[in-house]
Amino acid sequence: MSVLALSQKRIKKAKVWLISIILLIVLAAVAYTFLYLKHDANMTDVGNRLASPTQAHPLGTDHLGRDVLTRLLLGFRLTVGYSLIALAAAVIIGVPFGLIAGLRGGWIDRLFMRIADGFLAFPDTVIAIVLSGLLGPGIGNLLFAIVLVKWVNYARMVRSTVLTEVRKDYVTIARINGLSTFTIMRKHLLPHIIGNVLVLASLDFGKIILLISSLSYIGLGAQPPTPEWGAMLNESRPYFQANPEMMVYPGLAIVAVVLVANVLGDYLRDKFDVKKEVQP
């Protein structure tokens, strides 16, 4: 075995171990989230504001006397949950559009490409900020803006894969045998795009978390007293010099979850042997 092959094998094994450890940590955090929540995340205690860590409050309290750990754990459920909702909606909308545009072609494909070009003319963050600003602050409007931005990536990727596959003999034989368009998409094309969709979704998951947190930080997403990580960062800004840990905790939580998503995305890309050209 060559040195290069041996190095690649060790790197792959290290990735598997890293992913396993990170997933165990995440699962432990999820379990602890449901077991620990003994404080009301929005219950204020001004007399105990900005308290140091104690047995009752392991990470201390914030500027309103609320338990930081409770809000951080509940923020995990909210931030990750919002991201999963936006991601699932983008995939559910984008995949069928890409399948239909790539398989049917014609004016449908041309119309889709013009719409996609319009969305891709500007960065995702800029479009999300503009749409959220026009629709007004709120997590619902923010999720709608993110879905409107992200579905195009999945549709374009699926369309590209379909255009490559429809030229192959097995699709031609399926058409000659009289299979319907829906059957061809379900039985023959979907298996070829699932791997690409999973990889893109895992990489997009971290980006969506950053997008939700950053827009909540500037006041366009979740509104106080919702314990969303970006909103928690915004609320902690005035107390950064005296109590920097109030911003450090949600910041580290965002970094950890995004790191998990990126490592998982790299692993899935290697697992499914996805070419870099399909990634936006």
PDB file of C-alpha atoms in Angstrom:
ATOM      1  CA  MET A   1       0.000   0.000   0.000  1.00  0.00           C
ATOM      2  CA  SER A   2       1.394   3.396  -0.981  1.00  0.00           C
ATOM      3  CA  VAL A   3       2.052   6.170   1.524  1.00  0.00           C
ATOM      4  CA  LEU A   4      -0.657   8.340  -0.085  1.00  0.00           C
ATOM      5  CA  ALA A   5      -3.293   5.602   0.158  1.00  0.00           C
ATOM      6  CA  LEU A   6      -2.321   4.895   3.763  1.00  0.00           C
ATOM      7  CA  SER A   7      -2.586   8.605   4.631  1.00  0.00           C
ATOM      8  CA  GLN A   8      -6.015   8.859   3.005  1.00  0.00           C
ATOM      9  CA  LYS A   9      -7.163   5.794   4.936  1.00  0.00           C
ATOM     10  CA  ARG A  10      -5.993   7.294   8.228  1.00  0.00           C
ATOM     11  CA  ILE A  11      -7.660  10.621   7.431  1.00  0.00           C
ATOM     12  CA  LYS A  12     -10.928   8.839   6.630  1.00  0.00           C
ATOM     13  CA  LYS A  13     -10.736   6.851   9.878  1.00  0.00           C
ATOM     14  CA  ALA A  14     -10.002  10.048  11.835  1.00  0.00           C
ATOM     15  CA  LYS A  15     -13.053  11.691  10.261  1.00  0.00           C
ATOM     16  CA  VAL A  16     -15.257   8.777  11.288  1.00  0.00           C
ATOM     17  CA  TRP A  17     -13.998   8.947  14.878  1.00  0.00           C
ATOM     18  CA  LEU A  18     -14.425  12.739  14.949  1.00  0.00           C
ATOM     19  CA  ILE A  19     -17.964  12.509  13.634  1.00  0.00           C
ATOM     20  CA  SER A  20     -18.807   9.780  16.144  1.00  0.00           C
ATOM     21  CA  ILE A  21     -17.489  11.839  19.061  1.00  0.00           C
ATOM     22  CA  ILE A  22     -19.262  15.003  17.899  1.00  0.00           C
ATOM     23  CA  LEU A  23     -22.542  13.167  17.373  1.00  0.00           C
ATOM     24  CA  LEU A  24     -22.297  11.653  20.863  1.00  0.00           C
ATOM     25  CA  ILE A  25     -21.764  15.144  22.284  1.00  0.00           C
ATOM     26  CA  VAL A  26     -24.745  16.479  20.336  1.00  0.00           C
ATOM     27  CA  LEU A  27     -26.959  13.583  21.445  1.00  0.00           C
ATOM     28  CA  ALA A  28     -25.889  14.156  25.045  1.00  0.00           C
ATOM     29  CA  ALA A  29     -26.731  17.856  24.670  1.00  0.00           C
ATOM     30  CA  VAL A  30     -30.154  17.009  23.229  1.00  0.00           C
ATOM     31  CA  ALA A  31     -30.896  14.561  26.042  1.00  0.00           C
ATOM     32  CA  TYR A  32     -29.682  17.041  28.649  1.00  0.00           C
ATOM     33  CA  THR A  33     -31.858  19.699  27.049  1.00  0.00           C
ATOM     34  CA  PHE A  34     -34.999  17.726  27.822  1.00  0.00           C
ATOM     35  CA  LEU A  35     -33.832  16.533  31.248  1.00  0.00           C
ATOM     36  CA  TYR A  36     -32.384  19.742  32.671  1.00  0.00           C
ATOM     37  CA  LEU A  37     -35.058  22.325  31.924  1.00  0.00           C
ATOM     38  CA  LYS A  38     -36.142  22.886  35.526  1.00  0.00           C
ATOM     39  CA  HIS A  39     -36.138  26.693  35.252  1.00  0.00           C
ATOM     40  CA  ASP A  40     -38.548  28.845  33.273  1.00  0.00           C
ATOM     41  CA  ALA A  41     -36.438  30.328  30.476  1.00  0.00           C
ATOM     42  CA  ASN A  42     -38.363  33.619  30.619  1.00  0.00           C
ATOM     43  CA  MET A  43     -38.785  33.892  34.401  1.00  0.00           C
ATOM     44  CA  THR A  44     -37.043  37.078  35.537  1.00  0.00           C
ATOM     45  CA  ASP A  45     -35.376  37.666  38.911  1.00  0.00           C
ATOM     46  CA  VAL A  46     -33.928  41.177  38.866  1.00  0.00           C
ATOM     47  CA  GLY A  47     -32.594  40.760  42.382  1.00  0.00           C
ATOM     48  CA  ASN A  48     -30.364  37.949  41.103  1.00  0.00           C
ATOM     49  CA  ARG A  49     -29.248  39.550  37.825  1.00  0.00           C
ATOM     50  CA  LEU A  50     -25.774  38.875  36.377  1.00  0.00           C
ATOM     51  CA  ALA A  51     -25.064  36.310  39.119  1.00  0.00           C
ATOM     52  CA  SER A  52     -21.971  34.123  39.008  1.00  0.00           C
ATOM     53  CA  PRO A  53     -22.302  30.361  38.394  1.00  0.00           C
ATOM     54  CA  THR A  54     -23.816  28.436  41.298  1.00  0.00           C
ATOM     55  CA  GLN A  55     -25.250  24.968  41.799  1.00  0.00           C
ATOM     56  CA  ALA A  56     -28.719  26.306  41.032  1.00  0.00           C
ATOM     57  CA  HIS A  57     -27.480  28.256  37.987  1.00  0.00           C
ATOM     58  CA  PRO A  58     -24.422  26.423  36.527  1.00  0.00           C
ATOM     59  CA  LEU A  59     -23.734  29.197  33.984  1.00  0.00           C
ATOM     60  CA  GLY A  60     -25.036  32.078  36.058  1.00  0.00           C
ATOM     61  CA  THR A  61     -27.893  34.427  35.213  1.00  0.00           C
ATOM     62  CA  ASP A  62     -28.343  37.144  32.602  1.00  0.00           C
ATOM     63  CA  HIS A  63     -29.220  40.837  32.945  1.00  0.00           C
ATOM     64  CA  LEU A  64     -32.799  39.964  33.925  1.00  0.00           C
ATOM     65  CA  GLY A  65     -31.907  37.167  36.309  1.00  0.00           C
ATOM     66  CA  ARG A  66     -32.873  34.363  33.915  1.00  0.00           C
ATOM     67  CA  ASP A  67     -30.964  31.085  34.031  1.00  0.00           C
ATOM     68  CA  VAL A  68     -28.378  31.164  31.211  1.00  0.00           C
ATOM     69  CA  LEU A  69     -28.023  27.388  30.843  1.00  0.00           C
ATOM     70  CA  THR A  70     -31.785  26.913  30.523  1.00  0.00           C
ATOM     71  CA  ARG A  71     -31.990  29.587  27.842  1.00  0.00           C
ATOM     72  CA  LEU A  72     -28.940  28.159  26.063  1.00  0.00           C
ATOM     73  CA  LEU A  73     -30.398  24.641  25.970  1.00  0.00           C
ATOM     74  CA  LEU A  74     -33.820  25.873  24.895  1.00  0.00           C
ATOM     75  CA  GLY A  75     -32.032  27.986  22.294  1.00  0.00           C
ATOM     76  CA  PHE A  76     -30.500  24.788  20.921  1.00  0.00           C
ATOM     77  CA  ARG A  77     -33.958  23.383  20.294  1.00  0.00           C
ATOM     78  CA  LEU A  78     -35.210  26.607  18.759  1.00  0.00           C
ATOM     79  CA  THR A  79     -32.195  27.508  16.611  1.00  0.00           C
ATOM     80  CA  VAL A  80     -31.656  23.976  15.317  1.00  0.00           C
ATOM     81  CA  GLY A  81     -35.400  23.442  14.938  1.00  0.00           C
ATOM     82  CA  TYR A  82     -35.870  26.641  12.926  1.00  0.00           C
ATOM     83  CA  SER A  83     -32.925  25.665  10.718  1.00  0.00           C
ATOM     84  CA  LEU A  84     -34.312  22.181  10.091  1.00  0.00           C
ATOM     85  CA  ILE A  85     -37.718  23.625   9.154  1.00  0.00           C
ATOM     86  CA  ALA A  86     -36.164  26.060   6.662  1.00  0.00           C
ATOM     87  CA  LEU A  87     -33.881  23.358   5.242  1.00  0.00           C
ATOM     88  CA  ALA A  88     -36.683  20.812   4.849  1.00  0.00           C
ATOM     89  CA  ALA A  89     -38.934  23.371   3.138  1.00  0.00           C
ATOM     90  CA  ALA A  90     -36.151  24.380   0.719  1.00  0.00           C
ATOM     91  CA  VAL A  91     -35.488  20.722  -0.196  1.00  0.00           C
ATOM     92  CA  ILE A  92     -39.193  19.880  -0.580  1.00  0.00           C
ATOM     93  CA  ILE A  93     -39.684  22.846  -2.929  1.00  0.00           C
ATOM     94  CA  GLY A  94     -36.380  22.713  -4.798  1.00  0.00           C
ATOM     95  CA  VAL A  95     -36.115  18.983  -5.611  1.00  0.00           C
ATOM     96  CA  PRO A  96     -39.453  18.666  -7.507  1.00  0.00           C
ATOM     97  CA  PHE A  97     -38.774  21.897  -9.416  1.00  0.00           C
ATOM     98  CA  GLY A  98     -35.357  20.633 -10.461  1.00  0.00           C
ATOM     99  CA  LEU A  99     -36.721  17.234 -11.485  1.00  0.00           C
ATOM    100  CA  ILE A 100     -39.495  18.715 -13.610  1.00  0.00           C
ATOM    101  CA  ALA A 101     -37.288  21.370 -15.218  1.00  0.00           C
ATOM    102  CA  GLY A 102     -34.552  18.883 -16.084  1.00  0.00           C
ATOM    103  CA  LEU A 103     -36.856  16.111 -17.338  1.00  0.00           C
ATOM    104  CA  ARG A 104     -39.433  18.134 -19.260  1.00  0.00           C
ATOM    105  CA  GLY A 105     -37.151  20.874 -20.613  1.00  0.00           C
ATOM    106  CA  GLY A 106     -38.632  23.408 -23.027  1.00  0.00           C
ATOM    107  CA  TRP A 107     -40.277  26.587 -21.756  1.00  0.00           C
ATOM    108  CA  ILE A 108     -40.513  25.183 -18.221  1.00  0.00           C
ATOM    109  CA  ASP A 109     -36.732  24.797 -18.061  1.00  0.00           C
ATOM    110  CA  ARG A 110     -36.130  28.238 -19.581  1.00  0.00           C
ATOM    111  CA  LEU A 111     -38.539  29.894 -17.122  1.00  0.00           C
ATOM    112  CA  PHE A 112     -36.921  28.139 -14.186  1.00  0.00           C
ATOM    113  CA  MET A 113     -33.426  29.200 -15.288  1.00  0.00           C
ATOM    114  CA  ARG A 114     -34.469  32.840 -15.536  1.00  0.00           C
ATOM    115  CA  ILE A 115     -35.945  32.703 -12.028  1.00  0.00           C
ATOM    116  CA  ALA A 116     -32.829  30.979 -10.696  1.00  0.00           C
ATOM    117  CA  ASP A 117     -30.540  33.534 -12.347  1.00  0.00           C
ATOM    118  CA  GLY A 118     -32.493  36.314 -10.638  1.00  0.00           C
ATOM    119  CA  PHE A 119     -32.041  34.770  -7.199  1.00  0.00           C
ATOM    120  CA  LEU A 120     -28.385  33.917  -7.762  1.00  0.00           C
ATOM    121  CA  ALA A 121     -27.511  37.426  -8.936  1.00  0.00           C
ATOM    122  CA  PHE A 122     -27.087  38.511  -5.303  1.00  0.00           C
ATOM    123  CA  PRO A 123     -25.617  36.811  -2.211  1.00  0.00           C
ATOM    124  CA  ASP A 124     -28.042  34.784  -0.078  1.00  0.00           C
ATOM    125  CA  THR A 125     -27.469  36.971   2.973  1.00  0.00           C
ATOM    126  CA  VAL A 126     -28.273  40.193   1.112  1.00  0.00           C
ATOM    127  CA  ILE A 127     -31.543  38.806  -0.293  1.00  0.00           C
ATOM    128  CA  ALA A 128     -32.550  37.392   3.103  1.00  0.00           C
ATOM    129  CA  ILE A 129     -31.871  40.734   4.816  1.00  0.00           C
ATOM    130  CA  VAL A 130     -33.864  42.672   2.189  1.00  0.00           C
ATOM    131  CA  LEU A 131     -36.818  40.268   2.302  1.00  0.00           C
ATOM    132  CA  SER A 132     -36.844  40.160   6.106  1.00  0.00           C
ATOM    133  CA  GLY A 133     -36.676  43.952   6.231  1.00  0.00           C
ATOM    134  CA  LEU A 134     -39.594  44.278   3.804  1.00  0.00           C
ATOM    135  CA  LEU A 135     -41.723  41.626   5.523  1.00  0.00           C
ATOM    136  CA  GLY A 136     -40.920  42.881   9.019  1.00  0.00           C
ATOM    137  CA  PRO A 137     -39.140  41.401  12.049  1.00  0.00           C
ATOM    138  CA  GLY A 138     -40.183  37.939  13.162  1.00  0.00           C
ATOM    139  CA  ILE A 139     -38.972  34.379  12.910  1.00  0.00           C
ATOM    140  CA  GLY A 140     -41.781  33.382  10.520  1.00  0.00           C
ATOM    141  CA  ASN A 141     -40.846  36.068   8.011  1.00  0.00           C
ATOM    142  CA  LEU A 142     -37.168  35.184   8.383  1.00  0.00           C
ATOM    143  CA  LEU A 143     -37.808  31.481   7.672  1.00  0.00           C
ATOM    144  CA  PHE A 144     -39.885  32.420   4.629  1.00  0.00           C
ATOM    145  CA  ALA A 145     -37.043  34.602   3.335  1.00  0.00           C
ATOM    146  CA  ILE A 146     -34.459  31.829   3.863  1.00  0.00           C
ATOM    147  CA  VAL A 147     -36.603  29.229   2.070  1.00  0.00           C
ATOM    148  CA  LEU A 148     -37.137  31.657  -0.805  1.00  0.00           C
ATOM    149  CA  VAL A 149     -33.370  32.047  -1.105  1.00  0.00           C
ATOM    150  CA  LYS A 150     -32.258  28.448  -0.587  1.00  0.00           C
ATOM    151  CA  TRP A 151     -34.656  26.395  -2.724  1.00  0.00           C
ATOM    152  CA  VAL A 152     -32.938  27.575  -5.907  1.00  0.00           C
ATOM    153  CA  ASN A 153     -29.661  25.835  -4.978  1.00  0.00           C
ATOM    154  CA  TYR A 154     -31.372  22.459  -4.674  1.00  0.00           C
ATOM    155  CA  ALA A 155     -33.407  22.927  -7.830  1.00  0.00           C
ATOM    156  CA  ARG A 156     -30.312  23.847  -9.880  1.00  0.00           C
ATOM    157  CA  MET A 157     -28.291  20.948  -8.498  1.00  0.00           C
ATOM    158  CA  VAL A 158     -31.090  18.443  -9.157  1.00  0.00           C
ATOM    159  CA  ARG A 159     -31.678  19.856 -12.645  1.00  0.00           C
ATOM    160  CA  SER A 160     -27.991  19.495 -13.460  1.00  0.00           C
ATOM    161  CA  THR A 161     -27.988  15.856 -12.330  1.00  0.00           C
ATOM    162  CA  VAL A 162     -31.196  15.072 -14.223  1.00  0.00           C
ATOM    163  CA  LEU A 163     -29.868  16.603 -17.459  1.00  0.00           C
ATOM    164  CA  THR A 164     -26.876  14.256 -17.200  1.00  0.00           C
ATOM    165  CA  GLU A 165     -28.971  11.164 -16.417  1.00  0.00           C
ATOM    166  CA  VAL A 166     -31.728  11.605 -19.028  1.00  0.00           C
ATOM    167  CA  ARG A 167     -29.164  11.157 -21.813  1.00  0.00           C
ATOM    168  CA  LYS A 168     -28.330   7.666 -20.579  1.00  0.00           C
ATOM    169  CA  ASP A 169     -29.766   4.477 -22.036  1.00  0.00           C
ATOM    170  CA  TYR A 170     -31.767   3.331 -19.002  1.00  0.00           C
ATOM    171  CA  VAL A 171     -33.961   6.468 -19.124  1.00  0.00           C
ATOM    172  CA  THR A 172     -34.506   6.040 -22.870  1.00  0.00           C
ATOM    173  CA  ILE A 173     -35.495   2.392 -22.325  1.00  0.00           C
ATOM    174  CA  ALA A 174     -37.874   3.408 -19.529  1.00  0.00           C
ATOM    175  CA  ARG A 175     -39.570   5.888 -21.876  1.00  0.00           C
ATOM    176  CA  ILE A 176     -39.819   3.309 -24.670  1.00  0.00           C
ATOM    177  CA  ASN A 177     -41.457   0.906 -22.210  1.00  0.00           C
ATOM    178  CA  GLY A 178     -44.132   3.512 -21.584  1.00  0.00           C
ATOM    179  CA  LEU A 179     -43.271   4.501 -18.018  1.00  0.00           C
ATOM    180  CA  SER A 180     -44.812   7.773 -16.917  1.00  0.00           C
ATOM    181  CA  THR A 181     -42.744  10.835 -16.123  1.00  0.00           C
ATOM    182  CA  PHE A 182     -43.562  10.466 -12.419  1.00  0.00           C
ATOM    183  CA  THR A 183     -42.436   6.819 -12.397  1.00  0.00           C
ATOM    184  CA  ILE A 184     -39.172   7.675 -14.133  1.00  0.00           C
ATOM    185  CA  MET A 185     -38.492  10.416 -11.605  1.00  0.00           C
ATOM    186  CA  ARG A 186     -39.346   8.207  -8.612  1.00  0.00           C
ATOM    187  CA  LYS A 187     -37.683   4.940  -9.643  1.00  0.00           C
ATOM    188  CA  HIS A 188     -34.768   5.993 -11.835  1.00  0.00           C
ATOM    189  CA  LEU A 189     -33.768   9.604 -11.110  1.00  0.00           C
ATOM    190  CA  LEU A 190     -34.347  10.052  -7.379  1.00  0.00           C
ATOM    191  CA  PRO A 191     -31.751   7.407  -6.388  1.00  0.00           C
ATOM    192  CA  HIS A 192     -29.120   9.361  -8.332  1.00  0.00           C
ATOM    193  CA  ILE A 193     -29.835  12.682  -6.626  1.00  0.00           C
ATOM    194  CA  ILE A 194     -30.391  11.608  -3.008  1.00  0.00           C
ATOM    195  CA  GLY A 195     -26.661  11.550  -2.218  1.00  0.00           C
ATOM    196  CA  ASN A 196     -26.098  15.012  -3.704  1.00  0.00           C
ATOM    197  CA  VAL A 197     -29.117  16.421  -1.846  1.00  0.00           C
ATOM    198  CA  LEU A 198     -27.946  14.982   1.487  1.00  0.00           C
ATOM    199  CA  VAL A 199     -24.474  16.454   1.071  1.00  0.00           C
ATOM    200  CA  LEU A 200     -25.759  19.875   0.046  1.00  0.00           C
ATOM    201  CA  ALA A 201     -28.334  19.852   2.859  1.00  0.00           C
ATOM    202  CA  SER A 202     -25.747  18.973   5.511  1.00  0.00           C
ATOM    203  CA  LEU A 203     -23.465  21.776   4.314  1.00  0.00           C
ATOM    204  CA  ASP A 204     -26.394  24.195   4.034  1.00  0.00           C
ATOM    205  CA  PHE A 205     -27.564  23.388   7.563  1.00  0.00           C
ATOM    206  CA  GLY A 206     -24.642  25.255   9.129  1.00  0.00           C
ATOM    207  CA  LYS A 207     -25.131  28.183   6.762  1.00  0.00           C
ATOM    208  CA  ILE A 208     -28.814  28.441   7.679  1.00  0.00           C
ATOM    209  CA  ILE A 209     -27.977  28.414  11.398  1.00  0.00           C
ATOM    210  CA  LEU A 210     -25.523  31.269  10.831  1.00  0.00           C
ATOM    211  CA  LEU A 211     -28.115  33.129   8.753  1.00  0.00           C
ATOM    212  CA  ILE A 212     -30.855  32.778  11.378  1.00  0.00           C
ATOM    213  CA  SER A 213     -28.502  33.732  14.211  1.00  0.00           C
ATOM    214  CA  SER A 214     -27.003  36.716  12.392  1.00  0.00           C
ATOM    215  CA  LEU A 215     -30.362  38.140  11.333  1.00  0.00           C
ATOM    216  CA  SER A 216     -31.789  37.584  14.815  1.00  0.00           C
ATOM    217  CA  TYR A 217     -28.725  39.406  16.152  1.00  0.00           C
ATOM    218  CA  ILE A 218     -29.594  42.523  14.126  1.00  0.00           C
ATOM    219  CA  GLY A 219     -33.257  42.317  15.132  1.00  0.00           C
ATOM    220  CA  LEU A 220     -34.825  40.814  11.989  1.00  0.00           C
ATOM    221  CA  GLY A 221     -35.374  37.278  13.313  1.00  0.00           C
ATOM    222  CA  ALA A 222     -36.485  35.953  16.691  1.00  0.00           C
ATOM    223  CA  GLN A 223     -37.612  38.698  19.050  1.00  0.00           C
ATOM    224  CA  PRO A 224     -37.005  38.962  22.813  1.00  0.00           C
ATOM    225  CA  PRO A 225     -37.666  37.185  25.100  1.00  0.00           C
ATOM    226  CA  THR A 226     -37.307  34.182  22.731  1.00  0.00           C
ATOM    227  CA  PRO A 227     -34.109  32.338  23.784  1.00  0.00           C
ATOM    228  CA  GLU A 228     -32.696  32.013  20.267  1.00  0.00           C
ATOM    229  CA  TRP A 229     -28.890  32.133  20.145  1.00  0.00           C
ATOM    230  CA  GLY A 230     -28.648  35.151  17.836  1.00  0.00           C
ATOM    231  CA  ALA A 231     -31.210  37.061  19.906  1.00  0.00           C
ATOM    232  CA  MET A 232     -29.281  36.117  23.070  1.00  0.00           C
ATOM    233  CA  LEU A 233     -26.115  37.591  21.543  1.00  0.00           C
ATOM    234  CA  ASN A 234     -27.994  40.804  20.783  1.00  0.00           C
ATOM    235  CA  GLU A 235     -29.400  41.062  24.305  1.00  0.00           C
ATOM    236  CA  SER A 236     -25.931  40.495  25.818  1.00  0.00           C
ATOM    237  CA  ARG A 237     -24.171  43.213  23.818  1.00  0.00           C
ATOM    238  CA  PRO A 238     -24.464  46.030  26.407  1.00  0.00           C
ATOM    239  CA  TYR A 239     -22.916  43.777  29.083  1.00  0.00           C
ATOM    240  CA  PHE A 240     -19.987  42.436  27.060  1.00  0.00           C
ATOM    241  CA  GLN A 241     -17.238  44.302  28.911  1.00  0.00           C
ATOM    242  CA  ALA A 242     -18.452  43.465  32.412  1.00  0.00           C
ATOM    243  CA  ASN A 243     -19.836  39.976  31.653  1.00  0.00           C
ATOM    244  CA  PRO A 244     -18.310  38.694  28.385  1.00  0.00           C
ATOM    245  CA  GLU A 245     -19.415  35.120  29.094  1.00  0.00           C
ATOM    246  CA  MET A 246     -22.993  36.110  28.276  1.00  0.00           C
ATOM    247  CA  MET A 247     -21.955  36.456  24.629  1.00  0.00           C
ATOM    248  CA  VAL A 248     -19.354  33.701  24.701  1.00  0.00           C
ATOM    249  CA  TYR A 249     -21.827  30.919  25.596  1.00  0.00           C
ATOM    250  CA  PRO A 250     -24.264  31.348  22.655  1.00  0.00           C
ATOM    251  CA  GLY A 251     -21.353  32.145  20.342  1.00  0.00           C
ATOM    252  CA  LEU A 252     -19.608  28.879  21.211  1.00  0.00           C
ATOM    253  CA  ALA A 253     -22.888  26.997  20.793  1.00  0.00           C
ATOM    254  CA  ILE A 254     -23.297  28.373  17.259  1.00  0.00           C
ATOM    255  CA  VAL A 255     -19.698  27.496  16.361  1.00  0.00           C
ATOM    256  CA  ALA A 256     -20.057  23.934  17.724  1.00  0.00           C
ATOM    257  CA  VAL A 257     -23.255  23.130  15.815  1.00  0.00           C
ATOM    258  CA  VAL A 258     -21.960  24.640  12.567  1.00  0.00           C
ATOM    259  CA  LEU A 259     -18.740  22.641  12.954  1.00  0.00           C
ATOM    260  CA  VAL A 260     -20.755  19.430  13.382  1.00  0.00           C
ATOM    261  CA  ALA A 261     -22.761  20.203  10.229  1.00  0.00           C
ATOM    262  CA  ASN A 262     -19.638  20.932   8.166  1.00  0.00           C
ATOM    263  CA  VAL A 263     -17.772  17.818   9.328  1.00  0.00           C
ATOM    264  CA  LEU A 264     -20.849  15.704   8.619  1.00  0.00           C
ATOM    265  CA  GLY A 265     -21.143  17.307   5.178  1.00  0.00           C
ATOM    266  CA  ASP A 266     -17.513  16.465   4.362  1.00  0.00           C
ATOM    267  CA  TYR A 267     -18.048  12.876   5.487  1.00  0.00           C
ATOM    268  CA  LEU A 268     -21.195  12.483   3.377  1.00  0.00           C
ATOM    269  CA  ARG A 269     -19.432  14.012   0.378  1.00  0.00           C
ATOM    270  CA  ASP A 270     -16.685  11.403   0.649  1.00  0.00           C
ATOM    271  CA  LYS A 271     -19.207   8.634   1.346  1.00  0.00           C
ATOM    272  CA  PHE A 272     -21.344   9.383  -1.714  1.00  0.00           C
ATOM    273  CA  ASP A 273     -18.343  10.424  -3.836  1.00  0.00           C
ATOM    274  CA  VAL A 274     -20.022  13.710  -4.747  1.00  0.00           C
ATOM    275  CA  LYS A 275     -18.174  15.912  -7.199  1.00  0.00           C
ATOM    276  CA  LYS A 276     -17.444  19.458  -6.115  1.00  0.00           C
ATOM    277  CA  GLU A 277     -19.165  20.853  -9.221  1.00  0.00           C
ATOM    278  CA  VAL A 278     -22.618  20.091  -7.791  1.00  0.00           C
ATOM    279  CA  GLN A 279     -22.060  22.296  -4.774  1.00  0.00           C
ATOM    280  CA  PRO A 280     -23.126  25.960  -4.981  1.00  0.00           C
TER     281      PRO A 280
END
